[in-house]
């Protein structure tokens, strides 16, 4: 049972308690529960939404202890508490928010006739000046605020390191964000190195937004002891403390037949209406491109509006400079903005003041992300977080409907934590060698205490140590030299002379993203592409740059050579690399919804009123939104004779596009883009062997499409052969051979080699150009591949297969298919069919249409839809017969337009 409110009096000093009561009144539930646990010295994970006081809960107990040290004359010049956040911008907020209570508590002490202590707080990041660092050595902060990257540096700084030997508390904020990336593995190795330095250890406090499962995050926070047992950690679960009001808004009466400009106007009319009804609106899009587009359009719409001025509308995303982002944040805090449009940069807990409604323009791609975004609204614990999901097409409507219900039902996605990243391990071994000479057995003991590495094999550690000490000699091909010495007989290792500066200049887990030059056949400069977009381009791909169309001739990641391709359809959308993938857990929920709704429709086909009532009551949909979904399902049911893909059924469809003379094999796999990326490449590899053709792959969250360049005969036996050829026991080897020579592998290898200190970003104070680094990477791949079992090569495969793709769940799907838990159905269309099945239209549109211009994509979707309706009418199926009964005599509600 959580302690009663008055119990806090037992845990806080009288003047600290008096300040808290005077400032905040009642403690929030996470404060009531967490403060006593922290005061008792337990490791604690606090999970609650923004505005519930979890940061203060962590700090108040620590501040109270620092005043206790002062009272006993034991407050020394050393660091007692370290607060670590992934955001530098958040660090300055935290310092400001700490100085205020310290000043006010000191005033209370002064009013009692006592001289208060000078409890010091300082921020140390890569922005900290040498003068400020020297000041910290003279007057160490009692509370140090820093980032994961700086934490790893100060552990090796000889003078500052001595100030950390008596650390009592470490607070990790936004731990949910860190746990799911290599930055988390990087930080937890630093934490274990600190544990080794601090006699008696320290207390760990994790602060998290909504995430699942909490016990796994608690294990990530606390790690393991030397015996391999998990350290204890208490969980304060207040994830669903705040009330939420989440609704799906369908802006158009007919998402498929209404013209693109009508739907677009409806979307912006909806946004304008929401903005005018609220004081401050935060709009999330899913790409930076969309963010800029929405801001531009809203500024135009409010140009002459007396209520909202264009200067009160701003964008916030990671491509903007830090100064611009900070300016937007400050304006938000001062209440000067009415609208901020963001991609993902405002999901984390930056203090942005009061937001009273969050709008999500299209699906957030996971229940957890939906709750985190909506949680930014209603900053106080007693306020309701209001979220509105505005949908853009029928698949988006289905997805948002499922996610909104999942959020209200607290069906959170499971967090995925990268395990055993060897590049991060290599970096930390170099860092540890700077501290002292180590026995390799002691390094193994310390490293395995971190959650990410608790399953690390001794042989894996030894391989990394031998790589760092020069086992793989590649000096004839690239300037790669050993960073440590290692005496295998003695089991000892230590640093090389140049390693300290290399480590300081190159440590960290965030890869450098660069601009890639685009040139024509004569090497004339055309423009630049983001590296994340350039990595997916392959020879023959067509894309748009600066409003013109180009075809890729060659891509070596340092430069993309193209030729003009006027009049040809782009095959890769400019925003694709930014798109968030639908999480696996959420994808399964979408599949279950399709299965259950199909069953309800078939049970009530003569009178669909109960189905309408179900969607309106259980999912909170508007009447016309329910109509859009039911129409969509009926079209697919009748067009395919009831072959509905779901969480229990996959449908493999063959459609011949006579207009373009191509064959499309469409896999309706409702498992999210990361799983589908792995499966699609594997099936494409098998198909290329069968047909002896290059296969083009199109992937989205609801499936993938393999496109053959000519008309081929594709039978059920061929499809059977393809599906049997990819199994749980061989998909790993298939994918390794498929990705080995891709630009994706080259880029990711460079990132891993940089993290593993094989390729240096900076040397002797000089920045090494991206071009030179990538050339070195390309050379090293060929050399190391012949040596076999190199840890950086192996880590590149692991990162692509586990972090970029989702091979674990792809193998699970293959197991379910081979065991019969997922049924496989084939849908081979008549060769004269002008359209594939309705559920395939968005996949087809992404693969064969001008995906850059929404209008052109929309035209294709409308044409495919009209072809479906004509085919149904040719078969004598008139959908209004099934729809009119539930429409209370109003045929317009149930008609199929077209």
Short mmCIF file of N, CA and C in Angstrom, two decimals, residues 496-559:
data_model
loop_
_atom_site.label_atom_id
_atom_site.label_comp_id
_atom_site.label_asym_id
_atom_site.label_seq_id
_atom_site.Cartn_x
_atom_site.Cartn_y
_atom_site.Cartn_z
N UNK A 496 47.05 2.28 -24.76
CA UNK A 496 48.15 2.79 -25.58
C UNK A 496 48.24 4.30 -25.38
N UNK A 497 49.39 4.87 -25.73
CA UNK A 497 49.65 6.27 -25.42
C UNK A 497 48.63 7.22 -26.06
N UNK A 498 48.23 6.96 -27.31
CA UNK A 498 47.35 7.89 -28.02
C UNK A 498 45.88 7.68 -27.72
N UNK A 499 45.55 6.67 -26.92
CA UNK A 499 44.14 6.27 -26.77
C UNK A 499 43.29 7.31 -26.06
N UNK A 500 43.87 8.05 -25.09
CA UNK A 500 43.06 9.01 -24.32
C UNK A 500 42.43 10.06 -25.23
N UNK A 501 43.23 10.66 -26.10
CA UNK A 501 42.69 11.70 -26.97
C UNK A 501 41.72 11.11 -27.98
N UNK A 502 42.02 9.92 -28.49
CA UNK A 502 41.10 9.26 -29.42
C UNK A 502 39.75 9.03 -28.75
N UNK A 503 39.78 8.56 -27.51
CA UNK A 503 38.55 8.29 -26.77
C UNK A 503 37.77 9.58 -26.54
N UNK A 504 38.43 10.63 -26.08
CA UNK A 504 37.74 11.89 -25.80
C UNK A 504 37.07 12.47 -27.04
N UNK A 505 37.74 12.34 -28.18
CA UNK A 505 37.24 12.98 -29.41
C UNK A 505 36.23 12.13 -30.16
N UNK A 506 36.15 10.82 -29.84
CA UNK A 506 35.33 9.94 -30.68
C UNK A 506 34.31 9.10 -29.92
N UNK A 507 34.21 9.25 -28.60
CA UNK A 507 33.28 8.41 -27.86
C UNK A 507 31.84 8.89 -28.06
N UNK A 508 30.90 8.03 -27.72
CA UNK A 508 29.48 8.35 -27.88
C UNK A 508 28.77 7.29 -28.69
N UNK A 509 27.44 7.33 -28.67
CA UNK A 509 26.65 6.30 -29.37
C UNK A 509 25.83 6.86 -30.52
N UNK A 510 25.77 8.19 -30.65
CA UNK A 510 24.94 8.78 -31.70
C UNK A 510 25.76 8.91 -32.98
N UNK A 511 25.34 8.27 -34.07
CA UNK A 511 26.14 8.36 -35.30
C UNK A 511 26.01 9.72 -35.95
N UNK A 512 27.06 10.13 -36.66
CA UNK A 512 27.01 11.36 -37.44
C UNK A 512 26.15 11.11 -38.68
N UNK A 513 25.15 11.95 -38.86
CA UNK A 513 24.37 11.90 -40.10
C UNK A 513 24.85 13.05 -40.98
N UNK A 514 25.02 12.79 -42.25
CA UNK A 514 25.61 13.80 -43.12
C UNK A 514 24.71 14.05 -44.33
N UNK A 515 25.06 15.09 -45.06
CA UNK A 515 24.42 15.36 -46.34
C UNK A 515 25.24 14.66 -47.43
N UNK A 516 24.55 13.99 -48.34
CA UNK A 516 25.21 13.27 -49.42
C UNK A 516 25.05 14.06 -50.72
N UNK A 517 26.16 14.28 -51.40
CA UNK A 517 26.13 15.04 -52.66
C UNK A 517 25.47 14.22 -53.76
N UNK A 518 24.68 14.90 -54.58
CA UNK A 518 24.08 14.30 -55.77
C UNK A 518 24.70 14.97 -56.98
N UNK A 519 25.26 14.16 -57.90
CA UNK A 519 25.92 14.70 -59.09
C UNK A 519 25.37 14.00 -60.33
N UNK A 520 25.55 14.64 -61.50
CA UNK A 520 25.13 13.99 -62.74
C UNK A 520 26.29 13.20 -63.33
N UNK A 521 26.10 12.67 -64.57
CA UNK A 521 27.12 11.81 -65.18
C UNK A 521 28.46 12.50 -65.38
N UNK A 522 28.41 13.84 -65.48
CA UNK A 522 29.65 14.60 -65.68
C UNK A 522 30.19 15.16 -64.37
N UNK A 523 29.69 14.58 -63.27
CA UNK A 523 30.14 14.96 -61.92
C UNK A 523 29.77 16.40 -61.54
N UNK A 524 28.73 16.95 -62.18
CA UNK A 524 28.26 18.30 -61.84
C UNK A 524 27.30 18.21 -60.66
N UNK A 525 27.49 19.11 -59.70
CA UNK A 525 26.71 19.11 -58.46
C UNK A 525 25.24 19.47 -58.74
N UNK A 526 24.32 18.68 -58.16
CA UNK A 526 22.88 18.94 -58.34
C UNK A 526 22.23 19.36 -57.02
N UNK A 527 22.61 18.70 -55.93
CA UNK A 527 21.99 19.02 -54.64
C UNK A 527 22.46 18.02 -53.59
N UNK A 528 21.76 18.00 -52.44
CA UNK A 528 22.13 17.12 -51.34
C UNK A 528 20.94 16.30 -50.88
N UNK A 529 21.24 15.10 -50.35
CA UNK A 529 20.23 14.23 -49.74
C UNK A 529 20.64 13.92 -48.31
N UNK A 530 19.65 13.71 -47.43
CA UNK A 530 19.97 13.20 -46.10
C UNK A 530 20.57 11.81 -46.24
N UNK A 531 21.55 11.50 -45.39
CA UNK A 531 22.21 10.20 -45.46
C UNK A 531 21.24 9.05 -45.25
N UNK A 532 20.25 9.24 -44.34
CA UNK A 532 19.29 8.17 -44.07
C UNK A 532 18.42 7.88 -45.28
N UNK A 533 18.23 8.89 -46.16
CA UNK A 533 17.47 8.67 -47.39
C UNK A 533 18.39 8.03 -48.44
N UNK A 534 19.63 8.52 -48.51
CA UNK A 534 20.56 8.00 -49.52
C UNK A 534 20.85 6.52 -49.31
N UNK A 535 20.82 6.05 -48.06
CA UNK A 535 21.18 4.65 -47.79
C UNK A 535 20.18 3.66 -48.38
N UNK A 536 18.95 4.10 -48.65
CA UNK A 536 17.95 3.16 -49.19
C UNK A 536 17.90 3.19 -50.71
N UNK A 537 18.65 4.12 -51.34
CA UNK A 537 18.63 4.23 -52.80
C UNK A 537 19.51 3.17 -53.44
N UNK A 538 18.97 2.51 -54.44
CA UNK A 538 19.74 1.52 -55.18
C UNK A 538 19.72 1.89 -56.66
N UNK A 539 20.62 1.28 -57.40
CA UNK A 539 20.73 1.56 -58.83
C UNK A 539 19.38 1.34 -59.51
N UNK A 540 18.96 2.35 -60.29
CA UNK A 540 17.68 2.26 -60.99
C UNK A 540 16.54 2.97 -60.29
N UNK A 541 16.68 3.24 -58.98
CA UNK A 541 15.64 3.94 -58.24
C UNK A 541 15.45 5.36 -58.80
N UNK A 542 14.21 5.82 -58.75
CA UNK A 542 13.87 7.16 -59.24
C UNK A 542 13.33 7.97 -58.06
N UNK A 543 13.83 9.20 -57.91
CA UNK A 543 13.40 10.04 -56.79
C UNK A 543 13.33 11.49 -57.26
N UNK A 544 12.76 12.32 -56.41
CA UNK A 544 12.61 13.74 -56.73
C UNK A 544 13.54 14.57 -55.86
N UNK A 545 14.23 15.51 -56.46
CA UNK A 545 15.08 16.45 -55.75
C UNK A 545 14.89 17.82 -56.38
N UNK A 546 14.53 18.79 -55.54
CA UNK A 546 14.32 20.15 -56.05
C UNK A 546 13.24 20.23 -57.10
N UNK A 547 12.22 19.37 -56.99
CA UNK A 547 11.10 19.41 -57.92
C UNK A 547 11.35 18.69 -59.23
N UNK A 548 12.57 18.13 -59.42
CA UNK A 548 12.89 17.41 -60.65
C UNK A 548 13.13 15.93 -60.36
N UNK A 549 12.94 15.09 -61.37
CA UNK A 549 13.04 13.65 -61.19
C UNK A 549 14.38 13.13 -61.70
N UNK A 550 15.02 12.26 -60.90
CA UNK A 550 16.32 11.70 -61.27
C UNK A 550 16.32 10.19 -61.04
N UNK A 551 17.15 9.50 -61.86
CA UNK A 551 17.34 8.06 -61.69
C UNK A 551 18.76 7.79 -61.20
N UNK A 552 18.88 6.86 -60.24
CA UNK A 552 20.18 6.55 -59.65
C UNK A 552 21.00 5.69 -60.62
N UNK A 553 22.21 6.16 -60.93
CA UNK A 553 23.15 5.37 -61.73
C UNK A 553 24.12 4.62 -60.83
N UNK A 554 24.58 5.29 -59.77
CA UNK A 554 25.52 4.67 -58.84
C UNK A 554 25.39 5.33 -57.48
N UNK A 555 25.53 4.54 -56.43
CA UNK A 555 25.44 5.08 -55.07
C UNK A 555 26.51 4.41 -54.22
N UNK A 556 27.51 5.20 -53.80
CA UNK A 556 28.52 4.62 -52.92
C UNK A 556 28.46 5.25 -51.54
N UNK A 557 27.31 5.87 -51.22
CA UNK A 557 27.00 6.50 -49.93
C UNK A 557 27.75 7.81 -49.72
N UNK A 558 28.92 7.98 -50.36
CA UNK A 558 29.59 9.28 -50.26
C UNK A 558 29.08 10.22 -51.34
N UNK A 559 28.49 9.63 -52.39
CA UNK A 559 28.02 10.42 -53.53
C UNK A 559 27.00 9.59 -54.29
#
